Every structure is written in structure tokens, then in C-alpha cells.
Tab-separated table of C-alpha atoms in Angstrom:
chain	number	residue	atom	x	y	z
A	55	MET	CA	0.015	-0.093	0.044
A	56	VAL	CA	1.400	3.693	-0.866
A	57	SER	CA	0.373	6.317	0.937
A	58	ILE	CA	-0.231	9.675	-0.465
A	59	LYS	CA	1.965	12.405	-0.609
A	60	LYS	CA	0.298	15.755	-0.583
A	61	VAL	CA	0.635	18.181	-4.038
A	62	GLY	CA	-0.371	21.003	-4.043
A	63	GLU	CA	-2.482	22.800	-6.569
A	64	ILE	CA	-1.864	22.524	-10.053
A	65	GLU	CA	-0.018	26.011	-10.667
A	66	SER	CA	-1.989	28.562	-13.282
A	67	ALA	CA	0.195	30.202	-16.171
A	68	PRO	CA	1.294	33.479	-15.246
A	69	LEU	CA	-1.648	35.452	-17.441
A	70	GLU	CA	1.150	37.657	-18.157
A	71	LEU	CA	2.207	35.200	-20.427
A	72	LEU	CA	-0.780	35.868	-22.796
A	73	GLY	CA	1.379	38.859	-24.207
A	74	GLU	CA	3.859	36.321	-25.464
A	75	PRO	CA	1.699	33.528	-26.826
A	76	LEU	CA	4.574	31.494	-27.633
A	77	VAL	CA	5.669	31.270	-24.387
A	78	TRP	CA	2.265	30.654	-22.926
A	79	PHE	CA	2.583	27.427	-24.742
A	80	PHE	CA	5.666	26.187	-23.248
A	81	ALA	CA	4.585	27.135	-20.119
A	82	GLU	CA	0.867	25.410	-20.486
A	83	HIS	CA	3.090	22.114	-21.892
A	84	TYR	CA	4.839	22.393	-18.440
A	85	ARG	CA	1.396	22.499	-16.910
A	86	HIS	CA	0.581	19.022	-18.799
A	87	ARG	CA	3.913	17.630	-17.988
A	88	ASP	CA	3.206	18.463	-14.137
A	89	LEU	CA	-0.787	17.096	-14.473
A	90	CYS	CA	0.757	13.906	-16.001
A	91	LYS	CA	3.743	13.703	-12.687
A	92	ARG	CA	0.714	14.015	-10.510
A	93	LEU	CA	-1.180	11.177	-12.101
A	94	LEU	CA	1.575	9.104	-12.104
A	95	GLN	CA	2.307	9.736	-8.353
A	96	LEU	CA	-0.917	8.676	-7.669
A	97	ILE	CA	-1.390	5.651	-9.599
A	98	ASP	CA	-0.998	3.557	-6.544
A	99	VAL	CA	-2.238	5.561	-4.249
A	100	VAL	CA	-5.180	4.330	-2.619
A	101	GLU	CA	-5.816	6.959	0.135
A	102	PHE	CA	-8.485	9.257	-1.065
A	103	ASP	CA	-7.869	12.581	-1.683
A	104	ARG	CA	-10.847	14.419	-2.795
A	105	ASN	CA	-8.503	17.816	-3.580
A	106	ALA	CA	-6.064	16.222	-5.716
A	107	LEU	CA	-8.440	14.312	-7.590
A	108	ASN	CA	-10.790	17.083	-7.710
A	109	ALA	CA	-7.677	19.428	-9.204
A	110	ILE	CA	-6.609	16.684	-11.902
A	111	LEU	CA	-10.770	15.980	-12.802
A	112	GLU	CA	-11.046	19.531	-13.558
A	113	PHE	CA	-7.974	20.175	-15.402
A	114	LEU	CA	-8.727	17.135	-18.003
A	115	GLU	CA	-12.665	18.725	-18.267
A	116	CYS	CA	-11.483	22.252	-18.769
A	117	ASP	CA	-7.623	23.050	-19.037
A	118	LEU	CA	-7.035	20.443	-21.986
A	119	PRO	CA	-9.730	20.919	-24.107
A	120	ILE	CA	-9.209	24.540	-23.882
A	121	HIS	CA	-5.622	24.302	-24.922
A	122	ILE	CA	-6.364	21.487	-27.475
A	123	LEU	CA	-8.852	24.623	-29.188
A	124	ASP	CA	-5.511	26.968	-28.515
A	125	GLU	CA	-3.895	24.472	-30.785
A	126	GLU	CA	-6.069	23.402	-33.330
A	127	ASP	CA	-8.435	26.182	-34.492
A	128	ASP	CA	-5.326	28.971	-33.541
A	129	LEU	CA	-1.983	27.812	-33.203
A	130	PHE	CA	-1.861	25.635	-36.191
A	131	PRO	CA	-3.963	27.218	-38.715
A	132	LEU	CA	-1.358	30.144	-38.601
A	133	MET	CA	1.062	27.971	-39.089
A	134	ARG	CA	-0.586	26.360	-42.491
A	135	LYS	CA	-0.806	30.168	-43.828
A	136	ARG	CA	2.457	31.074	-42.450
A	137	CYS	CA	5.027	28.563	-42.975
A	138	GLU	CA	7.278	27.854	-46.211
A	139	PRO	CA	6.937	24.679	-48.100
A	140	ASN	CA	10.289	23.498	-46.992
A	141	ASP	CA	9.377	23.590	-43.623
A	142	HIS	CA	6.717	20.371	-44.043
A	143	ILE	CA	4.833	21.559	-41.739
A	144	GLU	CA	2.028	19.841	-42.371
A	145	ASN	CA	2.685	15.904	-41.968
A	146	VAL	CA	3.547	17.467	-38.575
A	147	LEU	CA	0.435	19.141	-37.740
A	148	GLY	CA	-1.645	16.256	-39.143
A	149	PHE	CA	-0.028	13.737	-36.822
A	150	LEU	CA	-0.505	16.187	-33.881
A	151	SER	CA	-3.942	16.505	-34.566
A	152	GLY	CA	-4.315	13.089	-34.579
A	153	GLU	CA	-2.736	13.014	-31.407
A	154	HIS	CA	-5.094	15.270	-30.005
A	155	ALA	CA	-8.186	13.496	-30.615
A	156	THR	CA	-6.033	10.401	-28.743
A	157	ASP	CA	-5.428	12.481	-25.764
A	158	MET	CA	-9.138	13.398	-25.811
A	159	HIS	CA	-10.046	9.789	-25.868
A	160	ASP	CA	-7.788	8.630	-23.865
A	161	ALA	CA	-8.621	11.839	-21.236
A	162	SER	CA	-12.502	10.010	-20.637
A	163	ALA	CA	-10.628	6.898	-19.761
A	164	VAL	CA	-8.838	8.122	-16.907
A	165	LYS	CA	-11.715	10.920	-16.094
A	166	CYS	CA	-14.191	7.619	-15.695
A	167	VAL	CA	-11.047	5.577	-13.306
A	168	ILE	CA	-10.889	9.464	-11.285
A	169	ALA	CA	-15.240	9.855	-11.031
A	170	LYS	CA	-15.413	6.297	-9.932
A	171	ALA	CA	-12.882	6.855	-7.298
A	172	ILE	CA	-14.781	10.348	-5.851
A	173	SER	CA	-17.981	8.792	-5.887
A	174	GLU	CA	-16.686	5.967	-3.676
A	175	LYS	CA	-13.875	7.673	-1.560
A	176	ARG	CA	-11.174	5.802	-2.960
A	177	GLY	CA	-7.744	6.333	-4.131
A	178	LEU	CA	-7.139	5.695	-7.466
A	179	GLY	CA	-4.218	2.408	-6.391
A	180	CYS	CA	-7.958	0.886	-5.287
A	181	TYR	CA	-8.691	0.196	-8.953
A	182	SER	CA	-6.925	-2.493	-11.682
A	183	GLU	CA	-8.097	-0.318	-14.595
A	184	SER	CA	-6.060	2.905	-13.087
A	185	ARG	CA	-2.468	1.739	-14.251
A	186	SER	CA	-3.141	1.016	-17.885
A	187	VAL	CA	-5.390	3.819	-18.362
A	188	ILE	CA	-3.241	6.429	-16.689
A	189	GLU	CA	0.189	5.297	-18.547
A	190	GLN	CA	-1.459	5.615	-21.813
A	191	PHE	CA	-2.566	8.917	-21.396
A	192	CYS	CA	0.431	10.302	-19.752
A	193	THR	CA	3.029	8.380	-22.341
A	194	GLY	CA	0.421	9.560	-25.341
A	195	LEU	CA	0.687	13.127	-24.326
A	196	LYS	CA	4.232	14.061	-22.782
A	197	GLY	CA	4.974	11.999	-26.536
A	198	HIS	CA	3.332	15.112	-28.482
A	199	ILE	CA	4.653	17.979	-26.407
A	200	ALA	CA	7.880	16.871	-26.969
A	201	VAL	CA	6.878	17.275	-30.581
A	202	GLU	CA	5.413	20.905	-30.097
A	203	ASN	CA	8.011	22.329	-28.209
A	204	ALA	CA	11.007	20.186	-30.103
A	205	VAL	CA	9.636	20.901	-33.558
A	206	VAL	CA	6.131	23.364	-33.902
A	207	LEU	CA	6.847	26.257	-31.351
A	208	PRO	CA	10.476	26.709	-32.654
A	209	VAL	CA	8.622	27.318	-35.937
A	210	ALA	CA	6.306	29.368	-35.365
A	211	ARG	CA	8.911	31.440	-33.307
A	212	VAL	CA	10.379	32.060	-37.170
A	213	ARG	CA	7.021	32.265	-39.055
A	214	LEU	CA	4.755	34.052	-36.961
A	215	THR	CA	4.614	37.865	-37.918
A	216	GLU	CA	3.985	40.018	-34.294
A	217	THR	CA	0.533	41.175	-35.727
A	218	ASP	CA	-0.124	37.161	-35.584
A	219	LEU	CA	0.811	37.053	-32.479
A	220	ARG	CA	-0.844	39.800	-31.020
A	221	ASN	CA	-4.343	38.213	-32.715
A	222	LEU	CA	-3.093	34.589	-31.208
A	223	GLY	CA	-2.358	35.583	-27.576
A	224	ARG	CA	-6.309	37.765	-27.841
A	225	ARG	CA	-7.832	34.469	-28.954
A	226	LEU	CA	-6.479	32.550	-26.145
A	227	ALA	CA	-7.318	35.451	-23.694
A	228	ALA	CA	-11.200	35.370	-25.087
A	229	ARG	CA	-11.206	31.703	-25.177
A	230	ARG	CA	-10.846	31.754	-21.265
A	231	GLY	CA	-12.721	35.416	-20.777
A	232	LEU	CA	-9.390	36.655	-19.867
A	233	PRO	CA	-8.822	40.749	-20.729
A	234	ASP	CA	-7.311	41.761	-23.882
A	235	PRO	CA	-3.292	41.325	-23.036
A	236	PHE	CA	-2.264	44.175	-25.924
A	237	PRO	CA	-5.594	46.381	-24.655
A	238	GLU	CA	-3.312	49.548	-26.264
A	239	ALA	CA	-2.598	48.179	-29.748
A	240	SER	CA	-5.691	47.962	-32.327
B	276	MET	CA	-44.426	30.432	-20.356
B	277	ILE	CA	-44.770	32.894	-23.489
B	278	ASP	CA	-45.451	35.626	-21.462
B	279	THR	CA	-42.030	35.500	-19.599
B	280	LEU	CA	-40.529	36.759	-23.780
B	281	ILE	CA	-42.821	40.006	-23.230
B	282	ARG	CA	-41.707	40.622	-19.273
B	283	ASN	CA	-38.016	40.107	-20.728
B	284	ASN	CA	-38.587	42.760	-23.847
B	285	MET	CA	-40.098	45.008	-21.373
B	286	ALA	CA	-36.750	44.617	-19.623
B	287	TRP	CA	-34.773	44.941	-22.047
B	288	ALA	CA	-36.622	48.048	-23.449
B	289	ARG	CA	-35.731	49.384	-19.702
B	290	ALA	CA	-32.305	48.158	-19.668
B	291	ARG	CA	-31.859	50.134	-23.315
B	292	MET	CA	-33.337	53.340	-22.516
B	293	ARG	CA	-31.117	53.459	-19.118
B	294	ALA	CA	-28.669	53.002	-21.110
B	295	GLU	CA	-29.047	55.661	-23.757
B	296	SER	CA	-32.298	57.025	-23.594
B	297	PRO	CA	-32.952	58.613	-27.007
B	298	PHE	CA	-31.769	54.671	-28.208
B	299	PHE	CA	-35.024	53.405	-29.952
B	300	MET	CA	-35.947	57.206	-31.394
B	301	ARG	CA	-32.801	56.977	-32.949
B	302	LEU	CA	-33.292	53.595	-34.658
B	303	SER	CA	-36.663	54.344	-35.535
B	304	GLU	CA	-35.499	57.084	-37.357
B	305	GLN	CA	-32.889	55.588	-39.559
B	306	GLN	CA	-31.217	52.096	-40.408
B	307	ALA	CA	-27.731	52.876	-41.300
B	308	THR	CA	-26.026	49.818	-41.279
B	309	GLU	CA	-22.434	48.952	-42.667
B	310	TYR	CA	-22.453	45.821	-42.547
B	311	LEU	CA	-24.829	42.377	-44.157
B	312	TRP	CA	-25.019	39.295	-42.605
B	313	ILE	CA	-25.818	36.262	-44.400
B	314	GLY	CA	-25.738	33.513	-41.313
B	315	CYS	CA	-27.226	29.862	-40.323
B	316	SER	CA	-30.827	29.597	-38.798
B	317	ALA	CA	-29.368	27.792	-35.752
B	318	SER	CA	-30.781	29.363	-32.683
B	319	GLN	CA	-26.642	29.060	-31.229
B	320	VAL	CA	-25.350	32.073	-33.490
B	321	PRO	CA	-27.566	35.143	-32.472
B	322	ALA	CA	-26.047	37.012	-35.007
B	323	ASN	CA	-26.028	40.907	-33.931
B	324	GLU	CA	-24.542	39.625	-30.386
B	325	VAL	CA	-21.729	37.510	-31.803
B	326	VAL	CA	-20.277	40.260	-33.139
B	327	GLY	CA	-20.812	42.703	-30.286
B	328	LEU	CA	-22.943	44.849	-32.877
B	329	ASP	CA	-26.725	46.954	-31.547
B	330	PRO	CA	-30.005	46.641	-33.645
B	331	GLY	CA	-29.789	48.752	-36.376
B	332	GLU	CA	-26.441	48.111	-37.312
B	333	LEU	CA	-26.240	45.116	-39.338
B	334	PHE	CA	-28.996	44.098	-41.791
B	335	VAL	CA	-29.325	39.929	-41.291
B	336	HIS	CA	-30.525	36.985	-43.336
B	337	ARG	CA	-30.308	33.646	-42.087
B	338	ASN	CA	-31.711	30.516	-43.143
B	339	MET	CA	-30.470	26.774	-43.306
B	340	GLU	CA	-27.411	26.387	-43.877
B	341	ASN	CA	-26.653	29.800	-44.571
B	342	LEU	CA	-26.992	29.627	-48.247
B	343	ALA	CA	-26.441	32.007	-51.416
B	344	PRO	CA	-29.167	30.522	-53.462
B	345	SER	CA	-29.624	32.702	-56.608
B	346	ARG	CA	-33.059	31.390	-57.276
B	347	ASP	CA	-34.204	31.971	-53.772
B	348	VAL	CA	-37.033	35.506	-53.872
B	349	ASN	CA	-36.330	36.139	-49.925
B	350	PHE	CA	-32.545	35.620	-50.350
B	351	LEU	CA	-32.531	38.002	-53.267
B	352	SER	CA	-34.828	40.641	-51.977
B	353	VAL	CA	-32.500	40.683	-48.698
B	354	LEU	CA	-29.674	41.036	-51.055
B	355	GLN	CA	-30.729	43.916	-53.185
B	356	CYS	CA	-31.978	46.244	-50.256
B	357	PRO	CA	-28.656	46.502	-48.030
B	358	LEU	CA	-26.460	47.695	-51.610
B	359	LYS	CA	-28.914	49.322	-53.360
B	360	VAL	CA	-30.424	51.724	-50.547
B	361	LEU	CA	-28.053	51.054	-47.203
B	362	LYS	CA	-24.976	50.978	-49.776
B	363	VAL	CA	-23.093	48.578	-47.688
B	364	GLY	CA	-19.364	47.855	-47.645
B	365	HIS	CA	-19.032	44.235	-46.295
B	366	SER	CA	-21.256	41.424	-47.077
B	367	ILE	CA	-20.417	38.605	-44.198
B	368	VAL	CA	-21.669	34.949	-44.946
B	369	CYS	CA	-21.156	33.059	-41.901
B	370	GLY	CA	-21.397	29.441	-40.814
B	371	HIS	CA	-20.748	27.579	-37.805
B	372	TYR	CA	-18.918	23.947	-37.213
B	373	GLY	CA	-21.746	21.372	-36.179
B	374	CYS	CA	-24.243	22.291	-38.687
B	375	GLY	CA	-27.170	20.417	-38.043
B	376	GLY	CA	-27.831	21.349	-41.764
B	377	VAL	CA	-24.659	19.882	-43.186
B	378	ARG	CA	-24.806	16.909	-40.980
B	379	ALA	CA	-28.819	16.002	-42.443
B	380	ALA	CA	-26.849	16.802	-46.287
B	381	LEU	CA	-24.250	14.190	-45.279
B	382	ASP	CA	-26.315	11.650	-44.205
B	383	SER	CA	-28.611	9.251	-46.011
B	384	ASP	CA	-32.157	9.705	-44.091
B	385	ARG	CA	-35.043	10.890	-45.622
B	386	ARG	CA	-36.459	14.419	-44.200
B	387	GLY	CA	-38.554	15.163	-46.600
B	388	LEU	CA	-38.830	19.353	-47.917
B	389	ILE	CA	-36.109	20.189	-46.377
B	390	ASP	CA	-34.125	17.380	-48.133
B	391	TYR	CA	-34.612	20.191	-51.381
B	392	TRP	CA	-33.180	22.922	-49.536
B	393	LEU	CA	-30.178	20.620	-48.408
B	394	GLN	CA	-29.478	19.481	-51.778
B	395	PRO	CA	-26.660	22.282	-52.735
B	396	VAL	CA	-24.601	21.174	-49.729
B	397	ALA	CA	-25.082	16.900	-50.547
B	398	ASP	CA	-24.025	18.029	-53.986
B	399	LEU	CA	-20.905	20.118	-52.822
B	400	ALA	CA	-19.993	17.190	-50.698
B	401	HIS	CA	-20.673	15.035	-53.861
B	402	ARG	CA	-18.189	17.222	-55.710
B	403	CYS	CA	-15.677	16.510	-52.596
B	404	ALA	CA	-16.301	12.797	-51.697
B	405	GLU	CA	-12.474	12.233	-52.738
B	406	ARG	CA	-11.187	14.542	-49.905
B	407	LEU	CA	-13.998	13.433	-47.462
B	408	ASP	CA	-14.067	9.720	-48.009
B	409	ALA	CA	-10.390	9.933	-46.223
B	410	ILE	CA	-11.791	11.655	-43.300
B	411	THR	CA	-13.194	8.999	-41.116
B	412	ASP	CA	-14.331	10.880	-37.634
B	413	PHE	CA	-18.005	12.359	-39.170
B	414	THR	CA	-17.577	15.139	-37.067
B	415	THR	CA	-14.531	16.391	-38.800
B	416	LYS	CA	-16.434	15.471	-41.956
B	417	VAL	CA	-19.258	17.997	-41.391
B	418	ASN	CA	-17.338	20.662	-39.778
B	419	ASP	CA	-14.715	20.223	-43.038
B	420	THR	CA	-18.172	20.379	-45.442
B	421	CYS	CA	-18.866	23.499	-43.291
B	422	GLN	CA	-15.739	25.267	-44.431
B	423	GLN	CA	-16.599	24.009	-48.214
B	424	ASN	CA	-19.603	25.147	-47.950
B	425	MET	CA	-18.329	28.629	-46.969
B	426	ARG	CA	-16.521	29.094	-49.878
B	427	ALA	CA	-19.147	27.967	-51.916
B	428	GLN	CA	-21.368	30.658	-50.495
B	429	VAL	CA	-18.796	33.506	-50.677
B	430	GLU	CA	-18.255	32.631	-54.448
B	431	TYR	CA	-22.326	32.391	-54.838
B	432	VAL	CA	-22.635	35.701	-53.613
B	433	GLY	CA	-19.668	36.844	-55.615
B	434	ARG	CA	-21.174	36.276	-58.277
B	435	ASN	CA	-24.942	37.284	-58.057
B	436	ARG	CA	-25.658	39.776	-60.624
B	437	PHE	CA	-27.212	42.474	-57.555
B	438	VAL	CA	-23.254	41.815	-56.296
B	439	PHE	CA	-22.150	41.966	-60.120
B	440	ASP	CA	-23.708	45.231	-60.487
B	441	ALA	CA	-23.035	47.208	-57.511
B	442	TRP	CA	-19.324	46.402	-58.241
B	443	CYS	CA	-19.756	47.855	-61.947
B	444	ARG	CA	-21.242	50.995	-60.453
B	445	TRP	CA	-17.725	51.114	-58.307
B	446	GLN	CA	-19.912	50.677	-55.323
B	447	THR	CA	-16.842	49.340	-52.179
B	448	LEU	CA	-17.999	45.760	-51.506
B	449	ALA	CA	-16.457	43.013	-49.817
B	450	ILE	CA	-17.492	39.916	-48.919
B	451	HIS	CA	-15.782	37.944	-46.451
B	452	GLY	CA	-16.273	33.620	-45.096
B	453	TRP	CA	-16.087	33.475	-41.627
B	454	ILE	CA	-16.704	30.280	-39.122
B	455	TYR	CA	-17.999	30.463	-36.095
B	456	PRO	CA	-17.311	27.785	-33.232
B	457	ILE	CA	-20.144	27.397	-31.018
B	458	ARG	CA	-18.247	25.890	-28.424
B	459	ASP	CA	-15.683	28.856	-28.077
B	460	GLY	CA	-17.533	31.491	-29.481
B	461	LEU	CA	-14.828	33.200	-31.384
B	462	ILE	CA	-15.255	33.839	-35.140
B	463	ARG	CA	-12.866	32.244	-37.573
B	464	ASN	CA	-11.869	34.230	-40.739
B	465	LEU	CA	-11.195	31.878	-43.426
B	466	ASP	CA	-9.757	34.267	-45.575
B	467	LEU	CA	-12.011	33.935	-48.507
B	468	THR	CA	-13.039	37.807	-48.786
B	469	VAL	CA	-13.558	39.021	-52.199
B	470	GLU	CA	-13.745	42.633	-52.996
B	471	LYS	CA	-14.317	42.671	-56.877
B	472	ALA	CA	-15.365	40.171	-59.561
B	473	ARG	CA	-11.571	39.145	-60.531
B	474	ASP	CA	-11.146	38.196	-56.588
B	475	VAL	CA	-14.410	35.903	-57.269
B	476	GLU	CA	-12.457	33.619	-60.317
B	477	THR	CA	-9.018	33.952	-58.368
B	478	LEU	CA	-10.609	32.015	-55.287
B	479	ALA	CA	-12.829	29.665	-57.856
B	480	ARG	CA	-9.034	28.696	-58.560
B	481	ARG	CA	-7.401	28.570	-55.634
B	482	SER	CA	-6.418	25.167	-54.028
B	483	TRP	CA	-8.545	24.821	-50.779
B	484	CYS	CA	-7.204	26.055	-47.854
B	485	PRO	CA	-9.251	26.577	-44.868
B	486	ASP	CA	-6.743	28.411	-43.519
B	487	GLY	CA	-5.085	30.283	-45.872
């Protein structure tokens, strides 16, 4: 039996980073890695920790889908618009879109087991399926975050214009109901 | 239950008057809009609200699937008035992802009269069959068709005689193709804008990339 090591809240990305949207994406990816770390820590824990499980569930239900929208609806279209044929970005983006669909599918399985644990007031270690669904989700998520950090974001840094980045930051903020990060610019 | 709407109306009128006391007087005196909106009838896409415009600021035509059919007297009348009388500078064709009409056009179910209205989109899907067959997920297929439909409708509006005549009169008129994701409310400009007859031909020849 593994007892729970109490973990704090999943840190929010600093809102001022919306003014530098590509840095925001790096920060969000860091949060996703943090989420995976927490999930993997909880795999064998049988003790019930409502706060930890609720925080992860909320992240999977809100933060993850919004982040995927950020990429699918805003970042990737901008990349398609600005990249040169030599960047060969389409194959990478196509691959990542497939990965996003898989992430959402795998996240559903993780949410199910967490919801069950919360309703039965038990730790994830009490369920035989926890390990497989969590490991599958975390492996997939971490794998494609690595591709995004290593390929997509560096190319975006070169190709996206200042106006693109400003509009991107504005859309990321609007999607979260946050104020315009560039109020002074038109 | 229906009385709620009348009460809501009173509350709305009161709030408008508090915010700007001559609001309705001003509204009744003139209609000076710069924009024509051609959108879907879907209740989730309230035209004025999603672009933050007040009553009087947007001339609106809505139908199932935001079509611009050149044989629909309703559509043609709505198009003629803002072009000839109000002299709008922008016409926005705005669809939305997950459109129920597009979804219906793509499946094989029979629904009666509505099938005839949806036929142009079914035909469009047929013309794009190779592309659509490669998409396995039905929702993605629907969304892709929604985007294809935007391009088709911008072209139809651009080829309409009223629009052509406006351009011949040197009237400034841009036609835009936008799409609205209901899931986050953030409109996407599909970069389909045409401002003259030649642009329509260029758009028709352009290889399709919804994002530019």
C-alpha cells in the first residue's frame, strides 16, 4: 500500500504570458507535464484525496480541451498560413491533430476512473484499470508535447508575425474570458 | 411560459433606455448599417451578439446552412435592399461548425421537404467526395464540409448579379467568409474575402486551404 504524498494545486500559467503566446504554450505544456507527474504519483495510492483528484479532474475537463482548441483552432491554422513548403509542417500538424483526438479519448478513460474514485471515496490504487489508462494517457500526452516543444513552437517563433502573435494572444485570452493582453494596440 | 418573453422584452427595453435614453428614437429614425450578415438559422448563433453590434447596425438574412441561392426570392430581396438602398460595404457569410443542416445533408436519411433545401450542400459534398472519404471521423467530415460550404457561398454571393452590378457602379463591397465555433464563440476568418469580380475567379481557382 502506498500512502498519499499531499500535493499542492496545479499551478496556473502566469496570465502576463498571454502577451507572449508562444511562451504561454511552453508554460501550458509544463503544466501538462506536471499533471502527468501527479497522475503517475497517484496510480498506486489507495488513500482518498478529494482535493488532488478534483484538481486533476477539473484540469482534464477544462484546461486540456481549451488548450487543444488553442492549438487546433488558432496556432495550427496560423502555422499552415505562414510556413514555407520546406518547413514540411503539414505532416507534423496532421500527426499532432490525430494525437489530440487520442489525448481526448484517453483523457475520457482517466476521467472515468477518477470520477469512480471520487464517488466511492477511494484512491486510484484501488482500481485495477488505473495504471493502464493513466500510463497510456501520460505517455501519449508527454510524447506529443515533446514534438510541439521541439518542432512546432520553434518554427512558429520564426514564421509567425508580430500581428499573428498579437491576435493569437488575444484569442487565447478571449477563450478563457480574460482581458485583452494588448489593450493599447489596435 | 410565453409571457416570460414579453416580460423579458420590457426589461430589455428598460435597460436600453437606461443605457441610452434616445435609443429607440434614434433607431426608428434611420437604418444606417455598414454590414449585411448572411448566416445560419441555428439558435446558437445570434448574429448581432456574436459581433457585438446593436440593433440597427447589422442587416441580417438567415436560413438553414447560410445558403446564398440565386433562385430564392427571399434571399435575393434581402441582398438587393442593403446593396442598392443602404449601400453596405461588407457582406459577411458566416457559417458554424457542427451545422445540423450540413450533418443532415451528409447522411442518407430522408427528411422530406428539407432535403430539397439541403441539396446544394449534398451536391457540394458529392463533388468533394474524394477529400471527404479520406476523413474517417463524421464530425470532422461535417466541419470540413461547413468550411467548403463557406467558400461555395462566398463564390455564389460574388457571382450574384446584384453584387456584380454594385461592383460595376464602383460601389465598395467586400464579401467575407467566416465560421463560428459554438464551442468557444471565437469567429474564424477563413480568408475568403473578395472585393471585385476578378477576386471571385481567383478564389474559384485557388487550391483549397481553409486557413489561408
